[in-house]
Short mmCIF file of C-alpha atoms and ligand atoms in Angstrom, two decimals:
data_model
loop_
_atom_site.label_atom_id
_atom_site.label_comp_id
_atom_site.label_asym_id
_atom_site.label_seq_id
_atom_site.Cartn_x
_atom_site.Cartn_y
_atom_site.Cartn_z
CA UNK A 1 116.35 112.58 93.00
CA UNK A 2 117.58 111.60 89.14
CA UNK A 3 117.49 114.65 86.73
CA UNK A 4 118.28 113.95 83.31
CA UNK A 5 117.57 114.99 79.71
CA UNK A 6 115.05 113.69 77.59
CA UNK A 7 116.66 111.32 75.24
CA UNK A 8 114.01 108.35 74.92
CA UNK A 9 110.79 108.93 72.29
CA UNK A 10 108.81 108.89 75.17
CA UNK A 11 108.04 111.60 76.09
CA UNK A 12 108.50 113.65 73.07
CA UNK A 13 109.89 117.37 73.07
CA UNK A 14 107.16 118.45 71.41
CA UNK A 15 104.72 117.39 73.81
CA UNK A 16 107.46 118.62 76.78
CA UNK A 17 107.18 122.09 75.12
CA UNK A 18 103.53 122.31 74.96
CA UNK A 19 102.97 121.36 78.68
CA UNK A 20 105.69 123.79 79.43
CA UNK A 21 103.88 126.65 77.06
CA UNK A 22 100.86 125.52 78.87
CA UNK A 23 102.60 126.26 82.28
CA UNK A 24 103.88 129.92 81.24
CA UNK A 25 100.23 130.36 80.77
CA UNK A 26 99.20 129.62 83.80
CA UNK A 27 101.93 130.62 85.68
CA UNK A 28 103.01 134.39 83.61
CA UNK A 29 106.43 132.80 83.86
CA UNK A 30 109.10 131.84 80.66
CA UNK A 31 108.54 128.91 79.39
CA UNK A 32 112.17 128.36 80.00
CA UNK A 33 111.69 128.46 83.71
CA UNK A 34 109.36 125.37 83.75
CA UNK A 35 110.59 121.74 85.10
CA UNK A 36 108.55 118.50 83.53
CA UNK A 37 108.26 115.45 85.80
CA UNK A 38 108.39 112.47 83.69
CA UNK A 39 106.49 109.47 86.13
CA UNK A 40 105.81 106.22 84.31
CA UNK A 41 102.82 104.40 84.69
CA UNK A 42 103.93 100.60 85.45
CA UNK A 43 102.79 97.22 85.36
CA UNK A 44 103.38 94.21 87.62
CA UNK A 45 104.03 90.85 85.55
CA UNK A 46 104.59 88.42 88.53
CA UNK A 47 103.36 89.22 92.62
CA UNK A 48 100.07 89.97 92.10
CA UNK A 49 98.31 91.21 95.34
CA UNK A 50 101.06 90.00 97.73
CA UNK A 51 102.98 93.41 98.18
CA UNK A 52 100.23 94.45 101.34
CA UNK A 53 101.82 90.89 102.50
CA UNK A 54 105.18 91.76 102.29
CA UNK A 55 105.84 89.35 99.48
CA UNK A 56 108.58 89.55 97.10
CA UNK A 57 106.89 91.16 93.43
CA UNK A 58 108.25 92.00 90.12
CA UNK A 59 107.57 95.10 88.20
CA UNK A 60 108.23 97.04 85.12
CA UNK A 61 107.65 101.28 84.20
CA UNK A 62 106.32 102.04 80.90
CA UNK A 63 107.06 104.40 78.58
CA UNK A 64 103.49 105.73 79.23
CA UNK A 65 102.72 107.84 82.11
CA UNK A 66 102.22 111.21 83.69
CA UNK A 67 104.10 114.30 82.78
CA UNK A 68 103.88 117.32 85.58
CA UNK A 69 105.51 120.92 84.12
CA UNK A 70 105.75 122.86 87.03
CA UNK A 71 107.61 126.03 88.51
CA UNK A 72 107.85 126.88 92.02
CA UNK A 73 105.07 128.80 93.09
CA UNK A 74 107.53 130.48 95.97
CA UNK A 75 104.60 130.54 98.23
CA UNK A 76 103.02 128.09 100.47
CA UNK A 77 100.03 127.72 97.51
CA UNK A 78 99.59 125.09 95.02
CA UNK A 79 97.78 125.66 91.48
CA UNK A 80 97.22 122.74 89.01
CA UNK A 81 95.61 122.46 86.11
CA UNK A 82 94.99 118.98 83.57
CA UNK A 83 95.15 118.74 80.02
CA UNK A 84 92.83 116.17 80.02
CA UNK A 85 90.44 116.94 82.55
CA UNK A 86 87.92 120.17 83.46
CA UNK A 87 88.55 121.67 86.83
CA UNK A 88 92.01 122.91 88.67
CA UNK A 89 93.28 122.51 92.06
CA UNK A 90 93.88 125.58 93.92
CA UNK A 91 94.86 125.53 97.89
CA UNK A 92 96.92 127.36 100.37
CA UNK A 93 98.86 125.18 103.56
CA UNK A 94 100.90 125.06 106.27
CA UNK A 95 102.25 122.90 108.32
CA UNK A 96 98.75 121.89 109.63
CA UNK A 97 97.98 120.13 106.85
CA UNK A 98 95.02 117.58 108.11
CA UNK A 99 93.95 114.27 106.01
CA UNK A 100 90.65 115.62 106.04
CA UNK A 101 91.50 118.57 103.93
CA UNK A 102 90.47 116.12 101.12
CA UNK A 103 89.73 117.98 97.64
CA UNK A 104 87.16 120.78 97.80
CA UNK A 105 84.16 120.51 95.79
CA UNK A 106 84.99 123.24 92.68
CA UNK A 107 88.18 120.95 92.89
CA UNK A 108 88.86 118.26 90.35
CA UNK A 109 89.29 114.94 92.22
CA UNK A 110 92.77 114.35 91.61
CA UNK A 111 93.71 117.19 93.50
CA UNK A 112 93.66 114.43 96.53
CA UNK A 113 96.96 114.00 95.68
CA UNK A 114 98.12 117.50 95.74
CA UNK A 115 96.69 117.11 99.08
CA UNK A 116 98.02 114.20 100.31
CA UNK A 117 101.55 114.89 99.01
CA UNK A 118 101.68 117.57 101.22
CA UNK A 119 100.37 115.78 103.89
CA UNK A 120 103.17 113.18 103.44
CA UNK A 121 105.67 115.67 103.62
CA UNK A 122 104.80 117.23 106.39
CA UNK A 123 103.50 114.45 108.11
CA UNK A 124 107.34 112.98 107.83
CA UNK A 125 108.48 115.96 109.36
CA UNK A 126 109.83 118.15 106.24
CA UNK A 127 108.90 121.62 106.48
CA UNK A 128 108.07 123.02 102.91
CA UNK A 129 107.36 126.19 102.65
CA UNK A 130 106.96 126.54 98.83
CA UNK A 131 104.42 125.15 96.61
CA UNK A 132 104.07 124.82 92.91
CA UNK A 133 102.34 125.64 89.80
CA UNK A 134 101.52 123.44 87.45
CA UNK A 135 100.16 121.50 84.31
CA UNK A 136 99.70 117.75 84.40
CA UNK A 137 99.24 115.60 81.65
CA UNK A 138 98.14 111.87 80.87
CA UNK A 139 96.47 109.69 79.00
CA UNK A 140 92.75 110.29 78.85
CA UNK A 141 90.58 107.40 80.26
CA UNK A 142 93.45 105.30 82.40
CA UNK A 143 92.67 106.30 85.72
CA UNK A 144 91.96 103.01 87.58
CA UNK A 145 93.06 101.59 84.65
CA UNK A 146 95.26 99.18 86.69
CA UNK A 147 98.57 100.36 85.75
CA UNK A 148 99.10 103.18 88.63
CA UNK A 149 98.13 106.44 87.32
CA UNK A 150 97.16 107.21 91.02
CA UNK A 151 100.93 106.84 91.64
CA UNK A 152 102.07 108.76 88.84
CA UNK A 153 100.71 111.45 89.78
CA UNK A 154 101.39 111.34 93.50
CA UNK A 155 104.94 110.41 92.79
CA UNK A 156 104.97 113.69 90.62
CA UNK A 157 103.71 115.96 92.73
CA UNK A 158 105.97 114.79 95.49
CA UNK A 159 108.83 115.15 93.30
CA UNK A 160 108.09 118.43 91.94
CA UNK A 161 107.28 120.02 95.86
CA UNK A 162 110.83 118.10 96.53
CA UNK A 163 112.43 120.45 93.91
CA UNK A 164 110.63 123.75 94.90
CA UNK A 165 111.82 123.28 98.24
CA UNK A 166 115.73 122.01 98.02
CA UNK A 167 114.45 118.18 98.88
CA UNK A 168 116.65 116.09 97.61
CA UNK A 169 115.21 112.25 98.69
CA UNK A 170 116.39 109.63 97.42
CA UNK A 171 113.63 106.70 96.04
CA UNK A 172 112.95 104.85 99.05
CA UNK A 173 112.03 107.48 100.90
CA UNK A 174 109.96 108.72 97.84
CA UNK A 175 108.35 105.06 98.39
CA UNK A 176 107.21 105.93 101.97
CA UNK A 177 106.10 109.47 100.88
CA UNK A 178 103.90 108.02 98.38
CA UNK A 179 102.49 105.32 99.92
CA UNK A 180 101.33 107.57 102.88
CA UNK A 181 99.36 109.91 100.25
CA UNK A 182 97.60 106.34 99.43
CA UNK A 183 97.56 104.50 103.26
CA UNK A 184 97.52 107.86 105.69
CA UNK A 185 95.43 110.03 102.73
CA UNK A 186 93.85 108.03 100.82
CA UNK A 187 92.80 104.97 102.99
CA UNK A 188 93.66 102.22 100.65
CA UNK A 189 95.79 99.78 102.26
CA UNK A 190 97.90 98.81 99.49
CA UNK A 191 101.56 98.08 99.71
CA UNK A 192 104.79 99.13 97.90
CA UNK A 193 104.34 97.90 94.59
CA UNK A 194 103.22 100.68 92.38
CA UNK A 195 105.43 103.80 93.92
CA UNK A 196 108.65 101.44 94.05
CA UNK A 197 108.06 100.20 90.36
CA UNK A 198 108.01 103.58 89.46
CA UNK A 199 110.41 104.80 91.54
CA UNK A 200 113.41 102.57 90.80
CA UNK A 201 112.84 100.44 87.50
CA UNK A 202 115.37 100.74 84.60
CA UNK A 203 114.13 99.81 80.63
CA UNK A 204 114.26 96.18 79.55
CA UNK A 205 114.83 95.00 83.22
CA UNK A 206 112.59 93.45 85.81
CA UNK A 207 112.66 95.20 89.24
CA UNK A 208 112.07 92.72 91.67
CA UNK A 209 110.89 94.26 95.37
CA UNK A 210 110.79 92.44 98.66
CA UNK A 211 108.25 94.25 99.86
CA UNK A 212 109.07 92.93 103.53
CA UNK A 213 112.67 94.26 103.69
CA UNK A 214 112.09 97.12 101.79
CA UNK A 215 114.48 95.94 99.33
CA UNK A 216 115.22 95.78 95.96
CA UNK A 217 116.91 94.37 92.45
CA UNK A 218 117.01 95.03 88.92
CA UNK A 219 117.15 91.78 86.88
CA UNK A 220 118.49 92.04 83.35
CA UNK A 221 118.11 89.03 81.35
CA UNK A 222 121.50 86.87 81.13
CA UNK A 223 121.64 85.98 77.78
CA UNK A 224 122.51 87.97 74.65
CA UNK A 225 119.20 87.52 73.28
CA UNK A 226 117.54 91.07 73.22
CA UNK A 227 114.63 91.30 74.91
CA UNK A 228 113.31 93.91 73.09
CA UNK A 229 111.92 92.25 71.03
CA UNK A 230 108.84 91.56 73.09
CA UNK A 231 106.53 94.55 74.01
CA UNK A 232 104.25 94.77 77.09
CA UNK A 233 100.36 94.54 75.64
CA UNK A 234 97.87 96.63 77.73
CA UNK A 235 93.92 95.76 76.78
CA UNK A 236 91.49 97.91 78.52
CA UNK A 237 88.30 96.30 79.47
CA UNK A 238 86.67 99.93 79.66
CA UNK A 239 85.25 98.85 83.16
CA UNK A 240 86.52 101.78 85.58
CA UNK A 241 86.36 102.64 89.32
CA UNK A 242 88.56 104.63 92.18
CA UNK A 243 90.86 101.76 93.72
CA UNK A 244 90.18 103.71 97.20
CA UNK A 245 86.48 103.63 96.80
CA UNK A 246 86.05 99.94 96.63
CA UNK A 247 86.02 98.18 99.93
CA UNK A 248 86.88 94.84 98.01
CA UNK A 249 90.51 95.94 97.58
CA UNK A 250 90.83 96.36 101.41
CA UNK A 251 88.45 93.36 102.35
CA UNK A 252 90.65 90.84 101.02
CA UNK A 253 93.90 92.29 102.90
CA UNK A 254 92.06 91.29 106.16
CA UNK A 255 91.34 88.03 104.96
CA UNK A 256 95.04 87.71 104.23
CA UNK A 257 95.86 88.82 107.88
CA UNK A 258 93.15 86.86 109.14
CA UNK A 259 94.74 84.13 107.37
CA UNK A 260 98.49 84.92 108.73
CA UNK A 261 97.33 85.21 112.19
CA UNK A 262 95.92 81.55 112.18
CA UNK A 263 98.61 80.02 111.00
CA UNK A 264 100.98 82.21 112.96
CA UNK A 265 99.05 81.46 116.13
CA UNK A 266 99.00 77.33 114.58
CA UNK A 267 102.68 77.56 114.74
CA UNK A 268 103.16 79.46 118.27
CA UNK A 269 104.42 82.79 116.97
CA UNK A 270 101.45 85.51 117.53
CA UNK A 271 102.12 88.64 116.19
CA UNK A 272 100.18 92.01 116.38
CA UNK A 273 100.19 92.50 112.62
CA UNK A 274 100.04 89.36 111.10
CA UNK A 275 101.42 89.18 107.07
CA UNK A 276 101.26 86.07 105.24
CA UNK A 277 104.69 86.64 104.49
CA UNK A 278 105.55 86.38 108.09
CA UNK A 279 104.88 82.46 107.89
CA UNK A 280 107.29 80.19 106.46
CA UNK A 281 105.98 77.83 103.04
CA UNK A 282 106.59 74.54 105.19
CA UNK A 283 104.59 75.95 107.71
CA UNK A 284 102.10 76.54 105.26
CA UNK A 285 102.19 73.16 103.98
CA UNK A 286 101.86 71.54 107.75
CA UNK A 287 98.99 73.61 108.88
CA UNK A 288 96.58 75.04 106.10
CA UNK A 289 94.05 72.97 106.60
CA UNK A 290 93.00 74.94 109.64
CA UNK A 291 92.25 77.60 107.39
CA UNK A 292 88.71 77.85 105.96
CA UNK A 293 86.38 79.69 103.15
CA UNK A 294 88.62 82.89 102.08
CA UNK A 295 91.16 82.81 104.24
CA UNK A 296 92.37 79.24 102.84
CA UNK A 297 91.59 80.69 99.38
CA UNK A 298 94.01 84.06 99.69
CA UNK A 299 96.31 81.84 101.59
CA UNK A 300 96.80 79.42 98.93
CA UNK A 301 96.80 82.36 96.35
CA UNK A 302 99.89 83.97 98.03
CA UNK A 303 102.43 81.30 98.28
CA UNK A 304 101.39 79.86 95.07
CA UNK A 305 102.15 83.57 93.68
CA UNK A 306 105.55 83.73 95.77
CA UNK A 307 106.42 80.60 93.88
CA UNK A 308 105.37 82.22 90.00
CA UNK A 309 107.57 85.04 91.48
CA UNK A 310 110.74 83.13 92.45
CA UNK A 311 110.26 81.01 88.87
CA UNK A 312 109.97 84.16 86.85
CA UNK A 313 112.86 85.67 87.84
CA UNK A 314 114.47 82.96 87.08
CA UNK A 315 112.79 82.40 83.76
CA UNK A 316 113.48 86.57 82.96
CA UNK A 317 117.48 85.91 83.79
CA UNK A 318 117.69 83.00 81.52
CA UNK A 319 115.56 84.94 78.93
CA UNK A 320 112.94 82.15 78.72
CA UNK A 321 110.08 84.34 77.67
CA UNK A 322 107.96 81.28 77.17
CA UNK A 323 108.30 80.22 80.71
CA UNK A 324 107.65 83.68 82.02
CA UNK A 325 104.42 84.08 80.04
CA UNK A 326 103.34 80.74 81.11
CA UNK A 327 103.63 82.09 85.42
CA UNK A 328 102.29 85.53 84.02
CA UNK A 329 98.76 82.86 82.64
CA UNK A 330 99.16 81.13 86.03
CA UNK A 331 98.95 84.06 88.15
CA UNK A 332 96.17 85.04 86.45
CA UNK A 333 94.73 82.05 86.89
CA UNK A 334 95.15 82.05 90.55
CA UNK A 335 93.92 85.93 90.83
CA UNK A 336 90.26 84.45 89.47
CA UNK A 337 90.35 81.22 91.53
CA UNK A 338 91.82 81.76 94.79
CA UNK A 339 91.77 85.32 94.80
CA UNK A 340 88.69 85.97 93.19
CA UNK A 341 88.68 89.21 91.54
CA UNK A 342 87.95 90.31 88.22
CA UNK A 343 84.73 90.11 87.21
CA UNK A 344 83.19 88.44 83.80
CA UNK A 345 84.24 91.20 81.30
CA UNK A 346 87.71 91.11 82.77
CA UNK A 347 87.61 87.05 82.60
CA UNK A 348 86.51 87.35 79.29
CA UNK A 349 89.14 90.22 78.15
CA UNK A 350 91.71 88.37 80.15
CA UNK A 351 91.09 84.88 77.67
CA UNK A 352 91.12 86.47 74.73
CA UNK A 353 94.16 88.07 74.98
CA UNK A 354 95.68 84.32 76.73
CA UNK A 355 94.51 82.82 73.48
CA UNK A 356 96.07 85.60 71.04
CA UNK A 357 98.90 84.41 68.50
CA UNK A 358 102.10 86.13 69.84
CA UNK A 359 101.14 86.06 73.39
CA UNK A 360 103.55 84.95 76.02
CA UNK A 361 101.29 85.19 79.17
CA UNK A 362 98.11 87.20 80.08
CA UNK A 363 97.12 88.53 83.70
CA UNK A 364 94.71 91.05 85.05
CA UNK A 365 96.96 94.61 85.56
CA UNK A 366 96.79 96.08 89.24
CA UNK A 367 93.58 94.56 91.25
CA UNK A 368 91.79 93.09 88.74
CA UNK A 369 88.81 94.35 89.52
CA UNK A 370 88.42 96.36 86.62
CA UNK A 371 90.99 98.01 84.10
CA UNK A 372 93.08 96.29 81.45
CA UNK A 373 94.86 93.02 81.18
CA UNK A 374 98.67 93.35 80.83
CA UNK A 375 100.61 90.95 78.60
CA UNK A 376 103.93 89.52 77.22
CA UNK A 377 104.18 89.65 73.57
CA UNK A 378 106.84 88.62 71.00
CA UNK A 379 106.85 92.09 69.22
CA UNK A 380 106.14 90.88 65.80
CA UNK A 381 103.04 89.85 66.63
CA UNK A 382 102.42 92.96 68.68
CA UNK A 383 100.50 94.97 65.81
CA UNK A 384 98.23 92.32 64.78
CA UNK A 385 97.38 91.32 68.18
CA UNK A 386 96.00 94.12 69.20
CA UNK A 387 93.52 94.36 66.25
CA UNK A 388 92.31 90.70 66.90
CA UNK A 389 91.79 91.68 70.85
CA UNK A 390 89.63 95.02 70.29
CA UNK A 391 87.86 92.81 67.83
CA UNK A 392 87.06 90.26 69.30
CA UNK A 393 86.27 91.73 73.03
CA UNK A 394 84.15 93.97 70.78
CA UNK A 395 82.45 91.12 70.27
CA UNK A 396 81.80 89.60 73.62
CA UNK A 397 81.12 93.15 75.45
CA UNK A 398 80.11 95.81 72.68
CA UNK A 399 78.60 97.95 75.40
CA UNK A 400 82.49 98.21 77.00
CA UNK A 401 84.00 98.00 73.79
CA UNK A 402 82.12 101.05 72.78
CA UNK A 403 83.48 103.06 75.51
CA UNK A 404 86.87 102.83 74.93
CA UNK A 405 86.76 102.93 71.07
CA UNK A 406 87.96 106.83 71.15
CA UNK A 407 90.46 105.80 73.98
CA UNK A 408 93.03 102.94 74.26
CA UNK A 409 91.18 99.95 73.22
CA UNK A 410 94.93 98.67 73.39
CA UNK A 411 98.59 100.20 74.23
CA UNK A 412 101.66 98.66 73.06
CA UNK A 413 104.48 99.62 75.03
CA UNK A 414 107.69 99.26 76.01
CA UNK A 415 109.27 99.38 79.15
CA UNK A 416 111.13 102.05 80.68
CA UNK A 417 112.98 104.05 83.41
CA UNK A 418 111.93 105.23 86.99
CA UNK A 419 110.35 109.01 87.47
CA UNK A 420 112.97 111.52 87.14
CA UNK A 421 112.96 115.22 86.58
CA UNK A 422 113.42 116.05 82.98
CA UNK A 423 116.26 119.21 82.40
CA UNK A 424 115.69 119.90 78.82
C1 LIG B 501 96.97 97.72 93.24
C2 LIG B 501 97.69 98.18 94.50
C3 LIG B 501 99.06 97.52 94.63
C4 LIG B 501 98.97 96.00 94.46
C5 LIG B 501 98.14 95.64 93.22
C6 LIG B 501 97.88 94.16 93.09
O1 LIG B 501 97.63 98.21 92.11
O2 LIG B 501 97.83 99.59 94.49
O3 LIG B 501 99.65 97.87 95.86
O4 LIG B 501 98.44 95.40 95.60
O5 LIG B 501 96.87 96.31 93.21
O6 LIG B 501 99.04 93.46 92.88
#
């Protein structure tokens, strides 16, 4: 796995020194012992909810995210603490490691992925013998925020267990790792969109992942024209939930199957697990009005998506922002009409930020249930947009609003590179 030295502002070594003071602490080791795992949090401009499908998405890390100091325990025991939240995670294993050790009950709930990276691991036949101590730290109030701190931290726990036990995996089997914390573990039957985008993305590209092949690209725009200067605009609704506790995620992956196995069967290739992505657009065209209620809905909401997707990267090579914000709206779109999530605080969020001065393109961030919008913005405007949003969405949902005022109403950020293992 990458190692490299901190060189970006994000994160800074002043905050790197205080999680690694923090881990000397808890650990009675030198500070200069301690490893930080740097694991962005990400965002997903174009392909929303057709990864489980195995459709092609685009993604980008942020320089926002997790950070994990840690220092091999040199036992099979694992101790973590958070800087943001009460509780620790505390647990011995071996290689009998069961997904229904879930989190005990003294245990803070993110220890789940503690849990379930060691389940992974072992589960994929590695035999780790050593755990880790260890400090975590994030920003307060963004889990199931919509931009993957769920992955961020299981990506850095597997990372830092890699590293106390000689593991050196390379990202795409980090990928499977991950998403068998969140599929085997966890029981959310997402696909490979969040671990990959944090896994492989580089700063001021777009990582496109065919989430079929297991493949993927980096896309940097053509031109001269730097893109930096647009920023990625997060607005938080301050509506929160546990992605893996709401059956409406995995409800509408069955309606996709459902949908892939009638037109699959329509077209005289039956399958035993059906993906939308399994049946070709013409074929979609000749027989989709056999396909009723949801199923016609999520149907029409994939391959409309897999066309934003092809068009965007397109649009992000040539550098035509405009274009790509314009998809970004249309996706969004789509997510509310044929995919029907979000819900009316999101909606409302979700136009206010379309109609902000500056704004390329607007879409709901991760499911879209709750969370944040994510948007393109020309970066002058960045500033001054985000006043107008918390203002205004103040506005329509004070309640919310209020809940978030000593948070992130709104992040500016840029993007960044994949999860790596920080050596200064
Ligand atoms: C969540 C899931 C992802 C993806 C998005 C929607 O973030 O974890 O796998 O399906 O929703 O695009």
């Amino acid at each position: 796995m990458t190692t490299t030295s901190c060189s970006f502002e994000w994160p800074s070594e002043c905050l790197v020194d205080e999680i690694k003071v923090d881990v000397s602490a808890l650990a009675g080791c030198s500070k200069n012992d301690v490893l930080v795992v740097v694991s962005p949090y990400r965002v997903c401009p174009l392909g929303a909810h057709i990864d489980h499908q195995g459709g092609v998405v685009t993604a980008m890390a942020l320089n926002k995210g997790v950070l994990l100091g840690f220092i091999s325990s040199g036992v099979n025991e694992i101790l973590l603490k958070s800087r943001q939240f009460d509780g620790r995670v505390r647990f011995r294993f071996d290689d009998e490691l069961t997904k229904e050790s879930t989190a005990t009950v003294e245990e803070a709930a993110w220890g789940n992925y503690a849990r379930g990276a060691v389940y992974a691991l072992i589960k994929r036949g590695y035999r780790i013998s050593k755990g880790i101590y260890g400090v975590i730290d994030g920003l307060k109030g963004l889990q199931g925020a919509g931009i993957s701190s769920s992955a961020a931290v299981g990506v850095s726990i597997l990372l830092a267990l890699e590293h106390a036990n000689g593991l050196n995996l390379n990202p795409e089997e980090n990928i499977h790792l991950d998403r068998s914390i969140e599929n085997d573990f966890l029981g959310l039957k997402n696909g490979i969109l969040d671990q990959s985008a944090i896994l492989l993305s580089r700063r001021g590209c777009l990582t496109v992942i065919n989430c079929k092949e297991e493949k993927h690209k980096i896309v940097r725009p053509r031109s001269d024209i730097d893109t930096r200067g647009y920023k990625v605009l997060l607005a938080f609704s301050g509506l929160r939930h546990a992605l893996s506790s709401n059956s409406s995620y995995n409800l509408r992956v069955s309606e996709c199957q459902e949908a892939a196995l009638t037109l699959l069967r329509a077209v005289g290739r039956d399958t035993r697990q059906p993906l939308l992505s399994d049946v070709h657009m013409e074929e979609y065209q000749a027989f989709k009005t056999q396909l009723k209620g949801a199923c016609a809905k999520r149907a029409e909401h994939f391959f409309s998506e897999c066309e934003r997707v092809r068009k965007g990267i397109k649009a992000w090579e040539e550098c035509d922002l405009k274009s790509f914000g314009r998809l970004m709206s249309e996706s969004g779109g789509s997510s509310i009409e044929n995919y029907e999530c979000g819900c009316e605080p999101m909606i409302q969020l979700l136009e206010i930020v379309q109609g902000t001065p500056g704004v390329f393109g607007a879409r709901f961030s991760g499911a879209g249930f709750r969370g944040c919008c994510v948007a393109l913005i020309d970066a002058c405007f960045a500033e001054a947009a985000a006043k107008h949003i918390e203002l205004r969405y103040k506005q329509v949902q004070p309640l919310l609003a209020k809940q978030i005022e000593n948070a992130f109403p709104v992040l500016i950020c840029d993007t960044a590179d994949h999860a790596y293992i920080c050596l200064s």
